[in-house]
Tab-separated table of C-alpha atoms and ligand atoms in Angstrom:
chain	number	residue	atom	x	y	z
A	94	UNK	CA	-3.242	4.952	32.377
A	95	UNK	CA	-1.945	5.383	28.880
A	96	UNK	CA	-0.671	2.225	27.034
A	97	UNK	CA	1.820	3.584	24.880
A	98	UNK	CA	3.133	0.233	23.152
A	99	UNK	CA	-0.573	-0.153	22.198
A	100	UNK	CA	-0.349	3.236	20.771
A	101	UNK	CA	2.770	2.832	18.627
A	102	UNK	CA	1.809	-0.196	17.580
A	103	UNK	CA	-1.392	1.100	16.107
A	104	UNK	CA	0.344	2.468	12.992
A	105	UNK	CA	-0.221	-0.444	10.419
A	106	UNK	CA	0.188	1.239	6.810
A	107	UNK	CA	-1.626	0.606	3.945
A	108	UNK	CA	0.237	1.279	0.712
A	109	UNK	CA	-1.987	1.239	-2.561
A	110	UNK	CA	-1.824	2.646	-6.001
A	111	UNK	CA	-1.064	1.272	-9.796
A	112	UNK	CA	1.251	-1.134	-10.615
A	113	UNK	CA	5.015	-0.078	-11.008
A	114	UNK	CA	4.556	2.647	-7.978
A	115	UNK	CA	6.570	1.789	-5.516
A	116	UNK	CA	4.819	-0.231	-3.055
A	117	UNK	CA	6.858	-2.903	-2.374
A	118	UNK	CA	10.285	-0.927	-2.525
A	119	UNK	CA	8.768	1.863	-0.221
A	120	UNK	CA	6.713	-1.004	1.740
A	121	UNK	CA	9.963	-2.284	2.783
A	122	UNK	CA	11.500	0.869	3.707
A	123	UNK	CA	8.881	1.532	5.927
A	124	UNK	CA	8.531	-1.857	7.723
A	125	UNK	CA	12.347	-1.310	8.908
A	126	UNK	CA	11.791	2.093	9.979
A	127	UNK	CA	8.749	0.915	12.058
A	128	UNK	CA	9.720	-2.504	12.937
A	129	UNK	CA	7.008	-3.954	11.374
A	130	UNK	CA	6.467	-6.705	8.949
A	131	UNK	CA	6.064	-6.404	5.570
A	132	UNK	CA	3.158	-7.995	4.059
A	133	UNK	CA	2.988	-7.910	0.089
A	134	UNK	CA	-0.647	-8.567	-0.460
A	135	UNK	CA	0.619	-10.382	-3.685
A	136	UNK	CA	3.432	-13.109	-2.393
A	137	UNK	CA	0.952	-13.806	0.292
A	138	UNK	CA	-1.379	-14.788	-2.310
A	139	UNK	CA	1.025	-16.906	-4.339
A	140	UNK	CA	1.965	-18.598	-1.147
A	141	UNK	CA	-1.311	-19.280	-0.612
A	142	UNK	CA	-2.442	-20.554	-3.673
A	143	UNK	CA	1.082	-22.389	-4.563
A	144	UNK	CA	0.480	-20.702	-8.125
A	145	UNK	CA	2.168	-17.906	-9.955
A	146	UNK	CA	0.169	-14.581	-10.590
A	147	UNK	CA	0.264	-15.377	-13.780
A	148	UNK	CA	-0.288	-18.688	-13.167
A	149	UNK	CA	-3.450	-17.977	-11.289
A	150	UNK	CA	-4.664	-15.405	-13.844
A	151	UNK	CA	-4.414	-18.230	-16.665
A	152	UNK	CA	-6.198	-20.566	-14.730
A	153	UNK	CA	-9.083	-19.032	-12.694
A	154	UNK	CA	-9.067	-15.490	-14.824
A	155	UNK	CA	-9.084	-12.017	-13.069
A	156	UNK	CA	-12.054	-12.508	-11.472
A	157	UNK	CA	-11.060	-15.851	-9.797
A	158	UNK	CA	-7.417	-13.819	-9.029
A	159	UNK	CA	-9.884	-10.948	-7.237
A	160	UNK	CA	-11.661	-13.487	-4.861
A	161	UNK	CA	-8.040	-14.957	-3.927
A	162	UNK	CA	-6.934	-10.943	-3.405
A	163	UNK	CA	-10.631	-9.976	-1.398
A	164	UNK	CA	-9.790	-13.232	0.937
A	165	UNK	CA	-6.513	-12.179	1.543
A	166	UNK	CA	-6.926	-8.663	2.502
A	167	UNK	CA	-9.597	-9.472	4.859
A	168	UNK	CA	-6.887	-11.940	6.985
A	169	UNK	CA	-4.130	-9.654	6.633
A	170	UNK	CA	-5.332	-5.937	7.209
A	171	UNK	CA	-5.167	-4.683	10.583
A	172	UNK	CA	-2.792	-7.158	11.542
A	173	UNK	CA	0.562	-5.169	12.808
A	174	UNK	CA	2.113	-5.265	9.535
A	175	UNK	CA	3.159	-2.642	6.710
A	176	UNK	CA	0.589	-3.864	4.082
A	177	UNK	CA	1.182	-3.422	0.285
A	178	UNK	CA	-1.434	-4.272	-1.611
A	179	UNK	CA	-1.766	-5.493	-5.563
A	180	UNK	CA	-2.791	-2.211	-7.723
A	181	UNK	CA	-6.520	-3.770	-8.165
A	182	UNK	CA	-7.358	-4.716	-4.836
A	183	UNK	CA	-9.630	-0.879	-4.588
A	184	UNK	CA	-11.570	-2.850	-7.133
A	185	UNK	CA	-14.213	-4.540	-5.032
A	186	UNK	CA	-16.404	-2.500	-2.781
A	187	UNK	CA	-15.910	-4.924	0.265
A	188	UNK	CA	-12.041	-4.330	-0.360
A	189	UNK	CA	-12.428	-0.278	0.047
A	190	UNK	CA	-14.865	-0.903	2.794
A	191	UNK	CA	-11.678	-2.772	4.862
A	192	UNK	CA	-9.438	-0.040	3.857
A	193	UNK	CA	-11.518	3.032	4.349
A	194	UNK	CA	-12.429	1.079	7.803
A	195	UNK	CA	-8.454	0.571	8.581
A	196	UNK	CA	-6.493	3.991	8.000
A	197	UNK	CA	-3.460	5.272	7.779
A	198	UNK	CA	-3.456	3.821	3.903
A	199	UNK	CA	-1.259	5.927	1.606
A	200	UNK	CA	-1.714	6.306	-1.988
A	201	UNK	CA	1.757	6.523	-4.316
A	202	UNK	CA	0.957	8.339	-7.047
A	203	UNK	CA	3.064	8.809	-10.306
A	204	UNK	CA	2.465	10.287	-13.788
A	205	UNK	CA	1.274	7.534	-15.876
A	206	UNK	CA	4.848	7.744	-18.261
A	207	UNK	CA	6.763	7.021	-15.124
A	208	UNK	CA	4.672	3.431	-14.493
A	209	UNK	CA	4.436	2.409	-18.056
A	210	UNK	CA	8.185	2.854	-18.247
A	211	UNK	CA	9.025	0.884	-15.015
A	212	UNK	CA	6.053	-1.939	-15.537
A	213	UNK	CA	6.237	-2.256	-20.079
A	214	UNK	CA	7.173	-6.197	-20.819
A	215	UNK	CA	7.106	-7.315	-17.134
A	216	UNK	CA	5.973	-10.617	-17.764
A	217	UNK	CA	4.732	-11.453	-13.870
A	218	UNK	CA	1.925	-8.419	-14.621
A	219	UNK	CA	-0.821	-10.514	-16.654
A	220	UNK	CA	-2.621	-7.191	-17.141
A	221	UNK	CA	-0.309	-5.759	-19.560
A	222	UNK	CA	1.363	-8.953	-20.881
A	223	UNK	CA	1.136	-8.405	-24.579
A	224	UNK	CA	-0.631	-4.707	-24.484
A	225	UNK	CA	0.293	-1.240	-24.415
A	226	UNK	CA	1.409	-0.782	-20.708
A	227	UNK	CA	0.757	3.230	-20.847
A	228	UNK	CA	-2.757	2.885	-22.353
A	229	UNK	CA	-3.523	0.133	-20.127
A	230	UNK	CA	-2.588	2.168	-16.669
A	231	UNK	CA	-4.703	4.991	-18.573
A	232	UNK	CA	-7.570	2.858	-19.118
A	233	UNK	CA	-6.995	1.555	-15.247
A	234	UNK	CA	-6.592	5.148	-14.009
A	235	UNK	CA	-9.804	6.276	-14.984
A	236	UNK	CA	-11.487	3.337	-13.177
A	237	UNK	CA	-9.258	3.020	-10.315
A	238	UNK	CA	-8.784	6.518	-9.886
A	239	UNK	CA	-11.683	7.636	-7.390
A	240	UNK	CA	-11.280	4.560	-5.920
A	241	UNK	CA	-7.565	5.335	-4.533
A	242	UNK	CA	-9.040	8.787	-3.756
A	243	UNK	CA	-11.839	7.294	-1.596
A	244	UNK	CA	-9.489	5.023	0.656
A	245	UNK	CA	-6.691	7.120	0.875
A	246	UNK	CA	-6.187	9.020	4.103
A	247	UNK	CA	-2.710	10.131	2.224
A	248	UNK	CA	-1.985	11.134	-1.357
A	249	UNK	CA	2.117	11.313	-1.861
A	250	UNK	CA	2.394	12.704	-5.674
A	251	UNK	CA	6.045	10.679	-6.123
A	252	UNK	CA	6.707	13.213	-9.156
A	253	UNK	CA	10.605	13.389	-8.394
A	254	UNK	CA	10.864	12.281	-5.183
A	255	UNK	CA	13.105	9.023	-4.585
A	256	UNK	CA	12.902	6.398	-2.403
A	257	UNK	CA	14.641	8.080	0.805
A	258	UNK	CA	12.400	11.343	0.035
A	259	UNK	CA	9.356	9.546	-0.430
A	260	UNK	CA	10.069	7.237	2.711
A	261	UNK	CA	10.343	10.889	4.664
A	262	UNK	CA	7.213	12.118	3.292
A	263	UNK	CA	5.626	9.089	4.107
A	264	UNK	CA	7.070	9.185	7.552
A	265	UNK	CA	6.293	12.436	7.836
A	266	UNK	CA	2.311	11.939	7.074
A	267	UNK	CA	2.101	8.912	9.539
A	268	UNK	CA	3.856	10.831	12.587
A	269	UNK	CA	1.003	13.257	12.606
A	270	UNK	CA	-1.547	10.748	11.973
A	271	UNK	CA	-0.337	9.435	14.692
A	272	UNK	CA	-0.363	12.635	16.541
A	273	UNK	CA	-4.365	12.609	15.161
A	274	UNK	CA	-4.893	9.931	17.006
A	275	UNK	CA	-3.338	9.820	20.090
A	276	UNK	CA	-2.101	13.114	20.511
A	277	UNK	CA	-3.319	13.382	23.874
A	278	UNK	CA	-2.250	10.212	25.146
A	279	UNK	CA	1.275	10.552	23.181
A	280	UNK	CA	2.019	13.982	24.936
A	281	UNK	CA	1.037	12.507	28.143
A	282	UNK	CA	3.332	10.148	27.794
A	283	UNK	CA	6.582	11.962	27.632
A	284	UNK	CA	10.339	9.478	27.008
A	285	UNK	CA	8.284	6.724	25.681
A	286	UNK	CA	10.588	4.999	22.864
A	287	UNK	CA	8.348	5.874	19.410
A	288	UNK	CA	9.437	3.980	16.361
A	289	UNK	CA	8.666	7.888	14.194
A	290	UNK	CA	10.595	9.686	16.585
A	291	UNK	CA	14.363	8.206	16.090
A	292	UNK	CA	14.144	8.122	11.996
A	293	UNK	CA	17.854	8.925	10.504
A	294	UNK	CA	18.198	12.351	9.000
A	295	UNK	CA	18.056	11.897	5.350
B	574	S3P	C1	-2.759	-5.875	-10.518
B	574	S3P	C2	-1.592	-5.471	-9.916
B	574	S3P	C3	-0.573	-6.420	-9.483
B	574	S3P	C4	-1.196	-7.793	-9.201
B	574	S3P	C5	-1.984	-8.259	-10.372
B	574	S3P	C6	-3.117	-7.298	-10.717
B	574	S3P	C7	-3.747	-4.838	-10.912
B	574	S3P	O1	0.093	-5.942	-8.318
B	574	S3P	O2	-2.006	-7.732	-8.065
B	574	S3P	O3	-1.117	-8.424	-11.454
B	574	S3P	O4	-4.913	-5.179	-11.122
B	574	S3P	O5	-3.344	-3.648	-10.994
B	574	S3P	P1	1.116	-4.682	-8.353
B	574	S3P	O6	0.311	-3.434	-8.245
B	574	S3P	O7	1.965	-4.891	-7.140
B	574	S3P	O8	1.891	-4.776	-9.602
Protein backbone atom coordinates (compact mmCIF):
# COMPACT_ATOMS: atom_id res chain seq x y z
CA UNK A 1 0.00 0.00 0.00
CA UNK A 2 1.47 3.25 -1.18
CA UNK A 3 1.85 6.10 1.42
CA UNK A 4 1.51 9.00 -0.62
CA UNK A 5 1.79 11.84 2.18
CA UNK A 6 5.13 10.09 2.93
CA UNK A 7 5.92 10.51 -0.64
CA UNK A 8 5.14 14.22 -1.04
CA UNK A 9 6.59 14.97 1.88
CA UNK A 10 9.91 13.57 0.83
CA UNK A 11 10.79 16.64 -1.26
CA UNK A 12 13.00 18.71 1.24
CA UNK A 13 15.17 21.16 -1.05
CA UNK A 14 18.47 22.10 -0.65
CA UNK A 15 19.34 25.49 -2.10
CA UNK A 16 23.21 26.31 -2.28
CA UNK A 17 25.45 28.54 -4.24
CA UNK A 18 27.53 32.03 -3.63
CA UNK A 19 26.44 34.69 -1.74
CA UNK A 20 23.97 37.28 -3.38
CA UNK A 21 22.19 34.24 -5.48
CA UNK A 22 19.04 34.05 -4.52
CA UNK A 23 18.63 31.57 -1.90
CA UNK A 24 16.71 33.04 0.53
CA UNK A 25 14.31 35.03 -1.92
CA UNK A 26 13.80 31.78 -4.04
CA UNK A 27 13.96 29.63 -0.63
CA UNK A 28 10.90 31.36 0.32
CA UNK A 29 9.12 31.06 -2.82
CA UNK A 30 9.48 27.59 -2.73
CA UNK A 31 8.53 26.82 0.92
CA UNK A 32 4.94 28.44 0.03
CA UNK A 33 4.58 26.57 -3.03
CA UNK A 34 5.36 23.30 -1.11
CA UNK A 35 4.08 24.08 2.24
CA UNK A 36 7.14 23.67 3.78
CA UNK A 37 9.22 25.62 6.15
CA UNK A 38 11.84 27.66 5.36
CA UNK A 39 15.00 27.12 7.08
CA UNK A 40 17.86 29.78 6.37
CA UNK A 41 20.88 27.86 7.45
CA UNK A 42 22.20 31.39 8.51
CA UNK A 43 19.30 32.96 10.98
CA UNK A 44 19.25 29.55 12.45
CA UNK A 45 22.75 30.03 13.32
CA UNK A 46 22.42 33.54 14.71
CA UNK A 47 19.56 32.29 16.75
CA UNK A 48 21.57 29.85 17.97
CA UNK A 49 24.51 31.53 18.88
CA UNK A 50 22.59 34.93 20.02
CA UNK A 51 25.46 36.67 17.87
CA UNK A 52 25.47 38.49 14.60
CA UNK A 53 27.33 36.87 11.54
CA UNK A 54 29.47 39.36 11.78
CA UNK A 55 29.47 39.27 15.19
CA UNK A 56 30.46 35.66 15.26
CA UNK A 57 33.08 36.09 12.50
CA UNK A 58 34.87 38.86 14.76
CA UNK A 59 34.85 36.80 17.62
CA UNK A 60 35.52 33.08 16.87
CA UNK A 61 36.95 33.83 13.06
CA UNK A 62 35.72 31.82 9.96
CA UNK A 63 36.77 28.80 11.12
CA UNK A 64 34.93 29.01 14.52
CA UNK A 65 31.74 30.49 12.14
CA UNK A 66 32.27 26.93 9.98
CA UNK A 67 31.94 24.61 13.11
CA UNK A 68 28.69 26.71 14.17
CA UNK A 69 27.49 26.22 10.18
CA UNK A 70 28.77 22.10 10.10
CA UNK A 71 26.58 21.73 13.54
CA UNK A 72 23.78 23.28 12.14
CA UNK A 73 23.39 21.56 8.92
CA UNK A 74 23.71 18.27 10.48
CA UNK A 75 20.30 19.13 12.85
CA UNK A 76 18.52 20.74 10.17
CA UNK A 77 18.96 18.72 6.81
CA UNK A 78 16.51 16.18 6.11
CA UNK A 79 14.15 17.64 8.34
CA UNK A 80 10.83 18.58 6.13
CA UNK A 81 11.96 21.95 5.46
CA UNK A 82 13.13 24.08 2.29
CA UNK A 83 16.81 24.47 3.42
CA UNK A 84 18.99 27.45 2.28
CA UNK A 85 22.20 27.21 3.18
CA UNK A 86 25.18 30.04 3.77
CA UNK A 87 27.38 30.16 0.36
CA UNK A 88 30.40 28.30 2.34
CA UNK A 89 28.72 25.59 3.93
CA UNK A 90 30.16 23.05 0.55
CA UNK A 91 33.34 23.96 2.34
CA UNK A 92 33.82 21.07 4.71
CA UNK A 93 33.84 17.56 3.40
CA UNK A 94 31.40 16.27 6.20
CA UNK A 95 29.03 19.19 4.96
CA UNK A 96 28.99 17.76 1.13
CA UNK A 97 28.87 14.31 2.54
CA UNK A 98 25.15 15.41 4.24
CA UNK A 99 24.19 17.03 1.09
CA UNK A 100 25.33 14.62 -1.53
CA UNK A 101 23.63 11.99 1.07
CA UNK A 102 20.22 14.23 1.13
CA UNK A 103 19.17 15.22 -2.59
CA UNK A 104 17.11 17.14 -4.31
CA UNK A 105 19.79 20.20 -3.53
CA UNK A 106 19.77 22.84 -6.27
CA UNK A 107 22.57 24.99 -7.17
CA UNK A 108 21.66 28.92 -8.26
CA UNK A 109 24.10 29.92 -10.36
CA UNK A 110 24.82 33.54 -11.66
CA UNK A 111 27.64 35.27 -13.59
CA UNK A 112 29.97 36.54 -11.07
CA UNK A 113 29.02 40.58 -12.18
CA UNK A 114 25.48 39.82 -11.23
CA UNK A 115 26.59 38.74 -7.33
CA UNK A 116 29.23 41.32 -6.88
CA UNK A 117 26.64 43.89 -7.88
CA UNK A 118 23.82 42.60 -5.55
CA UNK A 119 26.36 41.58 -2.45
CA UNK A 120 29.36 44.98 -2.91
CA UNK A 121 29.23 46.99 0.68
CA UNK A 122 26.75 44.59 2.38
CA UNK A 123 28.03 44.98 5.66
CA UNK A 124 26.26 41.58 7.30
CA UNK A 125 28.78 39.56 4.61
CA UNK A 126 32.19 39.60 6.72
CA UNK A 127 33.80 38.00 3.65
CA UNK A 128 33.78 40.96 1.53
CA UNK A 129 33.51 43.71 4.19
CA UNK A 130 36.21 46.05 3.08
CA UNK A 131 37.39 43.99 -0.26
CA UNK A 132 36.64 43.81 -3.76
CA UNK A 133 33.28 41.85 -3.76
CA UNK A 134 33.81 40.63 -7.61
CA UNK A 135 37.39 39.40 -7.01
CA UNK A 136 36.44 37.91 -3.85
CA UNK A 137 33.36 35.66 -5.41
CA UNK A 138 36.18 34.96 -8.17
CA UNK A 139 38.65 33.88 -5.77
CA UNK A 140 35.58 31.82 -3.95
CA UNK A 141 34.40 30.43 -7.31
CA UNK A 142 37.39 28.71 -8.11
CA UNK A 143 37.39 26.94 -4.70
CA UNK A 144 33.80 26.49 -4.24
CA UNK A 145 33.13 25.75 -7.66
CA UNK A 146 33.50 21.79 -7.92
CA UNK A 147 32.23 21.69 -4.74
CA UNK A 148 28.57 23.05 -5.80
CA UNK A 149 29.07 20.76 -8.83
CA UNK A 150 29.62 17.67 -6.62
CA UNK A 151 26.39 18.16 -4.37
CA UNK A 152 24.19 19.43 -6.78
CA UNK A 153 21.59 17.08 -8.18
CA UNK A 154 20.35 20.51 -10.07
CA UNK A 155 22.29 23.31 -11.74
CA UNK A 156 19.66 26.39 -12.58
CA UNK A 157 22.07 28.97 -14.61
CA UNK A 158 19.76 32.19 -13.23
CA UNK A 159 21.35 34.22 -16.29
CA UNK A 160 18.00 36.28 -16.90
CA UNK A 161 15.60 34.43 -15.33
CA UNK A 162 13.60 36.22 -12.37
CA UNK A 163 12.27 35.12 -9.42
CA UNK A 164 8.78 33.66 -10.79
CA UNK A 165 10.90 31.98 -13.78
CA UNK A 166 13.45 30.65 -11.66
CA UNK A 167 10.79 29.42 -9.00
CA UNK A 168 9.21 27.43 -12.28
CA UNK A 169 12.41 26.02 -13.26
CA UNK A 170 13.03 25.03 -9.94
CA UNK A 171 9.60 23.55 -9.67
CA UNK A 172 9.94 22.12 -12.69
CA UNK A 173 13.35 20.08 -11.76
CA UNK A 174 11.84 18.86 -8.37
CA UNK A 175 8.45 17.47 -10.00
CA UNK A 176 10.48 15.01 -11.95
CA UNK A 177 12.78 14.28 -9.24
CA UNK A 178 10.04 13.47 -7.69
CA UNK A 179 8.76 11.45 -10.51
CA UNK A 180 12.61 9.73 -10.13
CA UNK A 181 11.75 8.65 -7.14
CA UNK A 182 8.49 7.55 -6.75
CA UNK A 183 7.28 7.37 -10.07
CA UNK A 184 5.84 4.12 -9.61
CA UNK A 185 4.22 4.63 -6.46
CA UNK A 186 3.01 8.32 -7.62
CA UNK A 187 1.23 6.84 -10.79
CA UNK A 188 -0.25 4.23 -8.68
CA UNK A 189 -1.65 6.54 -6.76
CA UNK A 190 -3.91 8.45 -9.03
CA UNK A 191 -6.18 11.96 -7.24
CA UNK A 192 -3.75 12.11 -4.48
CA UNK A 193 -3.46 16.03 -3.59
CA UNK A 194 0.53 16.77 -4.68
CA UNK A 195 1.86 20.06 -3.49
CA UNK A 196 3.88 20.22 -7.55
CA UNK A 197 0.82 19.45 -9.19
CA UNK A 198 -1.56 22.66 -8.37
CA UNK A 199 1.43 25.42 -8.92
CA UNK A 200 -0.24 28.80 -10.48
CA UNK A 201 0.51 29.35 -14.12
CA UNK A 202 3.14 31.93 -14.26
C1 LIG B 1 29.32 32.95 3.47
C2 LIG B 1 28.06 33.23 3.01
C3 LIG B 1 27.03 33.81 3.86
C4 LIG B 1 27.30 33.49 5.34
C5 LIG B 1 28.68 33.89 5.71
C6 LIG B 1 29.73 33.16 4.88
C7 LIG B 1 30.30 32.34 2.54
O1 LIG B 1 25.74 33.34 3.49
O2 LIG B 1 27.10 32.13 5.58
O3 LIG B 1 28.80 35.27 5.57
O4 LIG B 1 31.29 31.77 3.00
O5 LIG B 1 30.05 32.41 1.31
P1 LIG B 1 25.01 33.78 2.11
O6 LIG B 1 25.51 32.89 1.02
O7 LIG B 1 23.56 33.54 2.39
O8 LIG B 1 25.31 35.20 1.88
Amino acid sequence: MVDSVKIQSEVYPVLIGLMGCGKTSIGKLLSKELGLKLVDLDHYIVEKAGKTIPEIFAELGEEGFRDLESEALAEVIGQPVVLSTGGGAVMRAENRALMEAHAPVIWLKSSLEFLANRIQGDKNRPLIVGRDALTTLQQLAEIRYPYYTQCADYILHRGKLNKAASLKAVLEYLRSWQYEQHGDALSADKGTYNPLDVIEPF
